[in-house]
C-alpha positions as semicolon CSV with decimal commas, in nm:
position;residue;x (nm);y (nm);z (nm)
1;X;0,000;0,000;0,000
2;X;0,126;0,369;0,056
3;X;0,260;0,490;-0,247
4;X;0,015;0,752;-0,289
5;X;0,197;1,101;-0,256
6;X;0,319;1,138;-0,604
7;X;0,413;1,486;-0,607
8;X;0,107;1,575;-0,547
9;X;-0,119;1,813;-0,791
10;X;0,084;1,930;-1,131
11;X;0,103;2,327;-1,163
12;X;-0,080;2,509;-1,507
13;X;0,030;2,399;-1,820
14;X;0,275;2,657;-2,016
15;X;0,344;2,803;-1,689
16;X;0,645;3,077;-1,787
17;X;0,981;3,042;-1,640
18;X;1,099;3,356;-1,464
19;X;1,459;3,459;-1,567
20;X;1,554;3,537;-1,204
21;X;1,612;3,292;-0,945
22;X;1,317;3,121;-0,781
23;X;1,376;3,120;-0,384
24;X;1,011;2,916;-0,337
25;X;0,765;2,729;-0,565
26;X;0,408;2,575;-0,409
27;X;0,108;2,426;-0,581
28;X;-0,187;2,446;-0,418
29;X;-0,552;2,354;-0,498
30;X;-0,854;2,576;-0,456
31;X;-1,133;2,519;-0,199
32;X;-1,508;2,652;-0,174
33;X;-1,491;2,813;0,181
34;X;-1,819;3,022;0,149
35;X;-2,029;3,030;-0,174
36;X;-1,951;3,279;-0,436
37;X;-1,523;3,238;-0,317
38;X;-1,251;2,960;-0,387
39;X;-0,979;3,031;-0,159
40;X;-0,611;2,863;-0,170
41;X;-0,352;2,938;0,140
42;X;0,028;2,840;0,106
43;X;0,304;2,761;0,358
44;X;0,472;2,960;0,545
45;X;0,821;2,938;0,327
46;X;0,603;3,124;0,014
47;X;0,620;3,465;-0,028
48;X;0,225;3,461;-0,105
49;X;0,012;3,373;0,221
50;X;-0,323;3,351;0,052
51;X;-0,558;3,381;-0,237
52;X;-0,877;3,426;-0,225
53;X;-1,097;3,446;-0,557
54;X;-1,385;3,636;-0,580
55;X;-1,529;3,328;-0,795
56;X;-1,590;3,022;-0,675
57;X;-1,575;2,889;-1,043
58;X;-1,186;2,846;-1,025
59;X;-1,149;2,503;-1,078
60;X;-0,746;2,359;-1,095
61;X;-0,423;2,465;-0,907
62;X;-0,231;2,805;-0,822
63;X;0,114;2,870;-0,860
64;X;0,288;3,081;-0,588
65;X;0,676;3,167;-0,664
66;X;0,919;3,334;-0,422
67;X;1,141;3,522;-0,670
68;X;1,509;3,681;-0,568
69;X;1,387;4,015;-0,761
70;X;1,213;4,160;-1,000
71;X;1,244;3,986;-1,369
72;X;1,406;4,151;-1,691
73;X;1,031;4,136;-1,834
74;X;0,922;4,374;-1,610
75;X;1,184;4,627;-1,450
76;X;1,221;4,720;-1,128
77;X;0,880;4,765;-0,857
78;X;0,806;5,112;-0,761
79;X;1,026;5,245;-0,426
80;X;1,204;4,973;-0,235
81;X;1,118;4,614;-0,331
82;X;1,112;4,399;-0,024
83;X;0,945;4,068;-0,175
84;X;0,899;3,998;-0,535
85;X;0,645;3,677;-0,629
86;X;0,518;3,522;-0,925
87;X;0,107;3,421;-0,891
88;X;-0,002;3,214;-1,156
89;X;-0,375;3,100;-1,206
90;X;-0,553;2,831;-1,401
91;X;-0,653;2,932;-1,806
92;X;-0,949;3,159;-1,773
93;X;-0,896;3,275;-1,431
94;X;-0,669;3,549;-1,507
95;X;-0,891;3,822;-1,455
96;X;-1,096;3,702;-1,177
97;X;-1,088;3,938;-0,883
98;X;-0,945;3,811;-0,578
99;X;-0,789;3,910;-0,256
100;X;-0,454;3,834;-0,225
101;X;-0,235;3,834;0,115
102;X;0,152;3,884;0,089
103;X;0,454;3,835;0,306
104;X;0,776;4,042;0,292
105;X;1,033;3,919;0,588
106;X;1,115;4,143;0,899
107;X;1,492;4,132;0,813
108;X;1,451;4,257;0,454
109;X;1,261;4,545;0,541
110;X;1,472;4,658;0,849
111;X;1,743;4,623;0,537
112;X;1,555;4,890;0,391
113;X;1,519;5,126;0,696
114;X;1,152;5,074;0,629
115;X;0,845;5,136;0,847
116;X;0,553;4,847;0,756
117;X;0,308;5,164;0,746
118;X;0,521;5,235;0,424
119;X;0,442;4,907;0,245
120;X;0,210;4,861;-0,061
121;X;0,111;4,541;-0,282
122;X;0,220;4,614;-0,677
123;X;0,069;4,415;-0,978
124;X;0,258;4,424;-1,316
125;X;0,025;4,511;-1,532
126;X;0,083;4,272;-1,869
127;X;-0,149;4,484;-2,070
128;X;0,024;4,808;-1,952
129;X;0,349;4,671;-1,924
130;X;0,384;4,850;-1,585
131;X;0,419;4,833;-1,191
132;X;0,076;4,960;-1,072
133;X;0,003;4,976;-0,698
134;X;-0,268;4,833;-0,525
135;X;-0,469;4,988;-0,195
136;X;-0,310;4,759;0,064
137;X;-0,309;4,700;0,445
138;X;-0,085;4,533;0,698
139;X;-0,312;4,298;0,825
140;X;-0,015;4,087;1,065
141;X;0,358;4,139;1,181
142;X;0,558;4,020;1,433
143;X;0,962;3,960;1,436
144;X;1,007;3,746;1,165
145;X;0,697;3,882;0,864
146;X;0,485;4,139;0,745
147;X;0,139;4,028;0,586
148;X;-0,025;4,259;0,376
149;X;-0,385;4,217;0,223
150;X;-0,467;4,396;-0,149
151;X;-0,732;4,378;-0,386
152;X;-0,609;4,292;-0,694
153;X;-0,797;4,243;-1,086
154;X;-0,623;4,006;-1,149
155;X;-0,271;3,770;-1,187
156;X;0,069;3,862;-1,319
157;X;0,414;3,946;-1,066
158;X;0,389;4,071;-0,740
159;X;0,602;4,262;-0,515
160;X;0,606;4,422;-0,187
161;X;0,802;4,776;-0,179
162;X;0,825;5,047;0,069
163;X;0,716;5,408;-0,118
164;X;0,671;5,691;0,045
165;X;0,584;6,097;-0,101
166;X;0,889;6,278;-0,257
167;X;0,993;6,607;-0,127
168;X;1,023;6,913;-0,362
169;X;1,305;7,181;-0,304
170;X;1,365;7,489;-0,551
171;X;1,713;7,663;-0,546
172;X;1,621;8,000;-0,798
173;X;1,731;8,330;-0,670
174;X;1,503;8,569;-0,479
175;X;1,578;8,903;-0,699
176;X;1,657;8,906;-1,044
177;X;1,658;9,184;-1,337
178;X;1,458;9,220;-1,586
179;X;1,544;8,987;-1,882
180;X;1,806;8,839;-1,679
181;X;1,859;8,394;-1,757
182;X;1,776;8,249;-1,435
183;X;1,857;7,886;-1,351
184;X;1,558;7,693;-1,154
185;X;1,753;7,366;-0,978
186;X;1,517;7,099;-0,829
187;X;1,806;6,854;-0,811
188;X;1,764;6,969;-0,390
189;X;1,433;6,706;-0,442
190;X;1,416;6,406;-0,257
191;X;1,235;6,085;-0,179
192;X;1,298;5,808;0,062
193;X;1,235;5,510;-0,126
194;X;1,292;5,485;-0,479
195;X;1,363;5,745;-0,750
196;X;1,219;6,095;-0,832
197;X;1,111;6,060;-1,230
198;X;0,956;6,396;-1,344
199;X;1,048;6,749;-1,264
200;X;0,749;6,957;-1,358
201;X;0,809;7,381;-1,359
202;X;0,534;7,673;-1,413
203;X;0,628;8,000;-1,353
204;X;0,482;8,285;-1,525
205;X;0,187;8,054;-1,715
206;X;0,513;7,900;-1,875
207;X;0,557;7,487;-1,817
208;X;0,928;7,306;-1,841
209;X;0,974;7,006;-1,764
210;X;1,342;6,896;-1,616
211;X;1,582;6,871;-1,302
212;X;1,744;7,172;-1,365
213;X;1,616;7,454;-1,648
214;X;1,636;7,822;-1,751
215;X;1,392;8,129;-1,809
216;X;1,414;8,488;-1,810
217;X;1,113;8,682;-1,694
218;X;1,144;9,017;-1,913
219;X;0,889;9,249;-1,666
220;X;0,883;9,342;-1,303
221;X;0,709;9,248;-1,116
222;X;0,663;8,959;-0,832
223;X;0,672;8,580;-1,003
224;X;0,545;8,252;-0,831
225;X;0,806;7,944;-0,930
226;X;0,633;7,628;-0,855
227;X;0,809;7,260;-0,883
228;X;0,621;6,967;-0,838
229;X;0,805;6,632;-0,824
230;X;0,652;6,294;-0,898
231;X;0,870;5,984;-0,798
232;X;0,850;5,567;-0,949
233;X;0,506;5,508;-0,715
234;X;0,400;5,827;-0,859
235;X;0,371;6,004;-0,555
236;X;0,382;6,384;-0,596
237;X;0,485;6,696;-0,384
238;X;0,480;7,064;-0,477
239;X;0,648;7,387;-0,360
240;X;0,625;7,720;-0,468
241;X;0,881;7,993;-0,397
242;X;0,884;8,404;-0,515
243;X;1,115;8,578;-0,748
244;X;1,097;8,941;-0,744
245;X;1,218;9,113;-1,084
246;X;1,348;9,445;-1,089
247;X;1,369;9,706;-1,380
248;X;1,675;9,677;-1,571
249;X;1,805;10,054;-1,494
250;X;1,852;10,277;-1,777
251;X;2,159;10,279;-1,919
252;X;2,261;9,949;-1,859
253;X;2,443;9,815;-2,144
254;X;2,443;10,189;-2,303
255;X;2,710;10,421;-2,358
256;X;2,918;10,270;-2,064
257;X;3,218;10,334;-2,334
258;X;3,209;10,686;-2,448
259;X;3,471;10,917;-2,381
């Protein structure tokens, strides 16, 4: 007798190979736990805790992979990656709505200097081919894991990541003449996790777009610069600072050489 076992349930067919290393791989089958749902939970080594379909129509096994980082096919995660997972679903179920719950481990996000508050769930988005974020709540930590819950469309890679709001900081001077090149510098910006990836000016009903770029405001007058900042999880900040322009004084540039 015995013998049974066999390896248990096989995973999808044509399931794609990551081209990144794969730290955990479980196969799990879904179970009706309340009509209308179809709900599969993995071990405690997978990066994925549970998922539970808003379908109870989901009929063959889930996929969960642990993944080092983020594969070529899809770039880095928004801010700070601190888990990275692969979910894949039976043919069909692709876009069924589910709830998914994810772990990222105590150590790697003390690596990061990161508070669990500052966690969010990110789908890649196949049809976008982007990182989008989805709402997300710790839901369980203690010294070893943080679980958090997100409502997701649908099944693709996963991560975990740590983002946060940039902060915007203009360096222009405060008095200028008129018709004078100014340089506006936002390279002052910051943001905690991740990378700041537009620089976005107005000044004067003018827009510019860049780190660091010039203007020259030809009247006097008082001028509002504004910056606003947008970083990878597209989190934005905005400052505004004055620039008071003075008339050029007459005779400047004029006659200076006769006699």
């Amino acid at each position: 007798g015995g013998g049974g076992g066999g390896g248990g349930i096989a995973p999808p067919e044509e399931t794609p190979t990551p081209d990144v290393g794969v730290i955990a791989e479980e196969t799990v089958t879904p179970s009706v736990t309340e009509p209308g749902s179809a709900t599969v939970a993995f071990s405690e080594e997978s990066g994925v805790e549970s998922v539970a379909f808003e379908s109870e129509d989901v009929s063959g096994s889930v996929t969960a992979r642990t993944l080092e980082t983020e594969p070529d096919s899809t770039g880095p995660s928004p801010g700070a990656s601190a888990a990275v997972t692969q979910i894949n679903v039976p043919e069909g179920a692709e876009d069924t709505p589910a709830t998914v719950r994810m772990r990222a481990s105590r150590d790697r996000i003390d690596e990061l200097d990161a508070d669990p508050a500052d966690l969010r769930v990110n789908r890649f988005n196949e049809d976008a081919g982007e990182w989008q974020g989805l709402p997300s709540e710790v839901v369980e930590q203690n010294d070893e894991v943080v679980v958090l819950e997100a409502e997701t469309p649908g099944f693709s890679y996963f991560s975990v990541s740590a983002v946060g709001e940039p902060e915007a900081v203009i360096d222009v001077p405060e008095e200028v003449g008129a018709g004078t090149e100014i340089t506006l510098d936002g390279s002052g910006s910051t943001t905690e996790y991740g990378e700041i990836v537009a620089y976005e000016w107005s000044v004067n009903g003018d827009s510019l777009d860049g780190e660091t770029v010039t203007t020259a405001l030809d009247s006097a007058g008082e001028y509002e610069v504004e910056l606003t900042v947008e970083n990878d999880a597209e989190e934005t900040d905005t400052v505004t600072q004055t620039v008071t322009v003075s008339e050029a004084e007459a005779g400047d540039g004029d006659g200076a050489t006769d006699g």
